[in-house]
Amino acid sequence: MTPATVLIDRSFLEALADPGHADHADVVSRYRALLDDYERGDIRLRARHDHLADLDGADDIVAPIERIHVAAQFRRQAGRLELAVAVDDDTAVTLVVMRRESIDRIASLDPWFDQVRVVRF
């Protein structure tokens, strides 16, 4: 059986890669816990390819994270999403990725994800 996937979003990745980020220490601690689960085979760690590409010099930190390519059709679907709560374009694409990849867990600093049916780490 394939373990559950945790999507690592842009806000989490940025805080993880930037020692000067206000939430860096908290995110590092949370990431270590996720890595422990990953190493036991309890979860998969995945992130959008475009979010990972924006991180300079963090390849060693994000090595266990599988990349999800964001297809053009994902972006088109994001543009057609009808949500009760306003969302920016990047978050809309993330929601489409989560739906298409059957992901219901996200490591994020964005409290917006508390409004939808996902588990936020």
mmCIF file of C-alpha atoms in Angstrom:
data_model
loop_
_atom_site.group_PDB
_atom_site.id
_atom_site.type_symbol
_atom_site.label_atom_id
_atom_site.label_comp_id
_atom_site.label_asym_id
_atom_site.label_seq_id
_atom_site.Cartn_x
_atom_site.Cartn_y
_atom_site.Cartn_z
ATOM 1 C CA MET A 1 0.000 0.000 0.000
ATOM 2 C CA THR A 2 1.261 3.439 -0.932
ATOM 3 C CA PRO A 3 1.715 5.667 2.122
ATOM 4 C CA ALA A 4 -0.203 8.925 2.458
ATOM 5 C CA THR A 5 1.328 11.964 0.781
ATOM 6 C CA VAL A 6 2.140 15.248 2.467
ATOM 7 C CA LEU A 7 2.437 18.143 0.029
ATOM 8 C CA ILE A 8 5.096 20.656 1.061
ATOM 9 C CA ASP A 9 3.942 24.092 -0.090
ATOM 10 C CA ARG A 10 5.850 27.232 -1.053
ATOM 11 C CA SER A 11 5.459 28.984 2.329
ATOM 12 C CA PHE A 12 6.875 25.970 4.176
ATOM 13 C CA LEU A 13 9.750 25.525 1.702
ATOM 14 C CA GLU A 14 10.720 29.197 1.874
ATOM 15 C CA ALA A 15 10.832 29.162 5.680
ATOM 16 C CA LEU A 16 12.775 25.879 5.629
ATOM 17 C CA ALA A 17 15.425 27.193 3.239
ATOM 18 C CA ASP A 18 15.846 30.644 4.820
ATOM 19 C CA PRO A 19 17.579 30.688 8.231
ATOM 20 C CA GLY A 20 16.526 34.336 8.590
ATOM 21 C CA HIS A 21 12.816 33.561 8.192
ATOM 22 C CA ALA A 22 10.777 34.242 11.350
ATOM 23 C CA ASP A 23 9.326 30.710 11.308
ATOM 24 C CA HIS A 24 12.521 28.891 10.314
ATOM 25 C CA ALA A 25 13.159 27.119 13.643
ATOM 26 C CA ASP A 26 9.541 25.939 13.903
ATOM 27 C CA VAL A 27 9.496 24.721 10.298
ATOM 28 C CA VAL A 28 12.814 22.883 10.723
ATOM 29 C CA SER A 29 11.353 21.079 13.737
ATOM 30 C CA ARG A 30 8.173 20.190 11.850
ATOM 31 C CA TYR A 31 10.197 19.063 8.816
ATOM 32 C CA ARG A 32 12.341 16.787 10.999
ATOM 33 C CA ALA A 33 9.163 15.137 12.291
ATOM 34 C CA LEU A 34 7.950 14.687 8.705
ATOM 35 C CA LEU A 35 11.322 13.212 7.740
ATOM 36 C CA ASP A 36 11.051 10.715 10.605
ATOM 37 C CA ASP A 37 7.652 9.625 9.262
ATOM 38 C CA TYR A 38 9.091 9.497 5.743
ATOM 39 C CA GLU A 39 12.057 7.361 6.807
ATOM 40 C CA ARG A 40 9.703 4.902 8.532
ATOM 41 C CA GLY A 41 7.735 4.679 5.292
ATOM 42 C CA ASP A 42 4.608 6.181 6.844
ATOM 43 C CA ILE A 43 4.358 9.100 4.390
ATOM 44 C CA ARG A 44 5.591 10.369 1.037
ATOM 45 C CA LEU A 45 6.874 13.934 0.771
ATOM 46 C CA ARG A 46 5.975 15.778 -2.431
ATOM 47 C CA ALA A 47 6.065 19.371 -3.665
ATOM 48 C CA ARG A 48 5.297 21.285 -6.821
ATOM 49 C CA HIS A 49 8.261 21.342 -9.175
ATOM 50 C CA ASP A 50 7.924 25.097 -9.706
ATOM 51 C CA HIS A 51 8.036 25.741 -5.947
ATOM 52 C CA LEU A 52 11.175 23.630 -5.557
ATOM 53 C CA ALA A 53 12.825 25.336 -8.525
ATOM 54 C CA ASP A 54 12.532 28.694 -6.757
ATOM 55 C CA LEU A 55 14.800 27.537 -3.899
ATOM 56 C CA ASP A 56 18.454 28.378 -4.476
ATOM 57 C CA GLY A 57 21.015 26.105 -2.851
ATOM 58 C CA ALA A 58 18.532 23.982 -0.917
ATOM 59 C CA ASP A 59 18.956 20.766 -2.883
ATOM 60 C CA ASP A 60 20.359 18.849 0.085
ATOM 61 C CA ILE A 61 17.444 19.901 2.309
ATOM 62 C CA VAL A 62 14.722 18.919 -0.137
ATOM 63 C CA ALA A 63 16.335 15.759 -1.544
ATOM 64 C CA PRO A 64 13.655 13.394 -0.122
ATOM 65 C CA ILE A 65 10.848 15.429 -1.660
ATOM 66 C CA GLU A 66 9.358 14.065 -4.879
ATOM 67 C CA ARG A 67 8.584 16.657 -7.519
ATOM 68 C CA ILE A 68 5.131 17.104 -9.021
ATOM 69 C CA HIS A 69 5.134 18.701 -12.448
ATOM 70 C CA VAL A 70 2.354 21.274 -12.839
ATOM 71 C CA ALA A 71 0.801 20.632 -16.223
ATOM 72 C CA ALA A 72 -0.810 23.437 -18.220
ATOM 73 C CA GLN A 73 -4.174 21.750 -17.756
ATOM 74 C CA PHE A 74 -3.759 22.087 -13.959
ATOM 75 C CA ARG A 75 -3.379 25.846 -14.400
ATOM 76 C CA ARG A 76 -6.445 25.994 -16.657
ATOM 77 C CA GLN A 77 -8.472 24.041 -14.105
ATOM 78 C CA ALA A 78 -7.283 26.390 -11.341
ATOM 79 C CA GLY A 79 -8.633 29.318 -13.336
ATOM 80 C CA ARG A 80 -12.058 27.683 -13.391
ATOM 81 C CA LEU A 81 -12.249 26.793 -9.692
ATOM 82 C CA GLU A 82 -15.329 28.060 -7.924
ATOM 83 C CA LEU A 83 -14.581 28.477 -4.244
ATOM 84 C CA ALA A 84 -16.618 29.991 -1.454
ATOM 85 C CA VAL A 85 -13.500 31.749 -0.150
ATOM 86 C CA ALA A 86 -11.209 33.900 -2.302
ATOM 87 C CA VAL A 87 -7.838 32.395 -3.155
ATOM 88 C CA ASP A 88 -4.797 33.578 -5.095
ATOM 89 C CA ASP A 89 -3.780 31.901 -8.381
ATOM 90 C CA ASP A 90 -0.865 29.947 -6.868
ATOM 91 C CA THR A 91 -3.033 28.478 -4.117
ATOM 92 C CA ALA A 92 -5.693 27.573 -6.677
ATOM 93 C CA VAL A 93 -3.097 25.613 -8.648
ATOM 94 C CA THR A 94 -1.999 23.887 -5.441
ATOM 95 C CA LEU A 95 -5.606 22.870 -4.765
ATOM 96 C CA VAL A 96 -5.897 21.385 -8.250
ATOM 97 C CA VAL A 97 -2.619 19.499 -7.779
ATOM 98 C CA MET A 98 -3.887 18.144 -4.472
ATOM 99 C CA ARG A 99 -7.155 16.994 -6.018
ATOM 100 C CA ARG A 100 -5.529 15.474 -9.106
ATOM 101 C CA GLU A 101 -2.876 13.681 -7.038
ATOM 102 C CA SER A 102 -5.314 12.620 -4.252
ATOM 103 C CA ILE A 103 -3.403 14.536 -1.576
ATOM 104 C CA ASP A 104 -5.227 15.609 1.571
ATOM 105 C CA ARG A 105 -2.277 16.649 3.758
ATOM 106 C CA ILE A 106 -0.161 19.767 3.429
ATOM 107 C CA ALA A 107 2.819 21.245 5.238
ATOM 108 C CA SER A 108 2.107 24.952 5.012
ATOM 109 C CA LEU A 109 2.371 28.174 6.952
ATOM 110 C CA ASP A 110 -0.687 29.513 5.144
ATOM 111 C CA PRO A 111 -3.704 29.482 7.481
ATOM 112 C CA TRP A 112 -5.964 29.570 4.408
ATOM 113 C CA PHE A 113 -5.665 25.771 4.226
ATOM 114 C CA ASP A 114 -7.517 25.475 7.540
ATOM 115 C CA GLN A 115 -10.689 26.437 5.622
ATOM 116 C CA VAL A 116 -10.635 23.400 3.326
ATOM 117 C CA ARG A 117 -10.710 19.691 4.003
ATOM 118 C CA VAL A 118 -7.011 19.044 4.362
ATOM 119 C CA VAL A 119 -4.744 18.194 7.275
ATOM 120 C CA ARG A 120 -2.242 21.015 7.758
ATOM 121 C CA PHE A 121 1.139 20.286 9.350
#
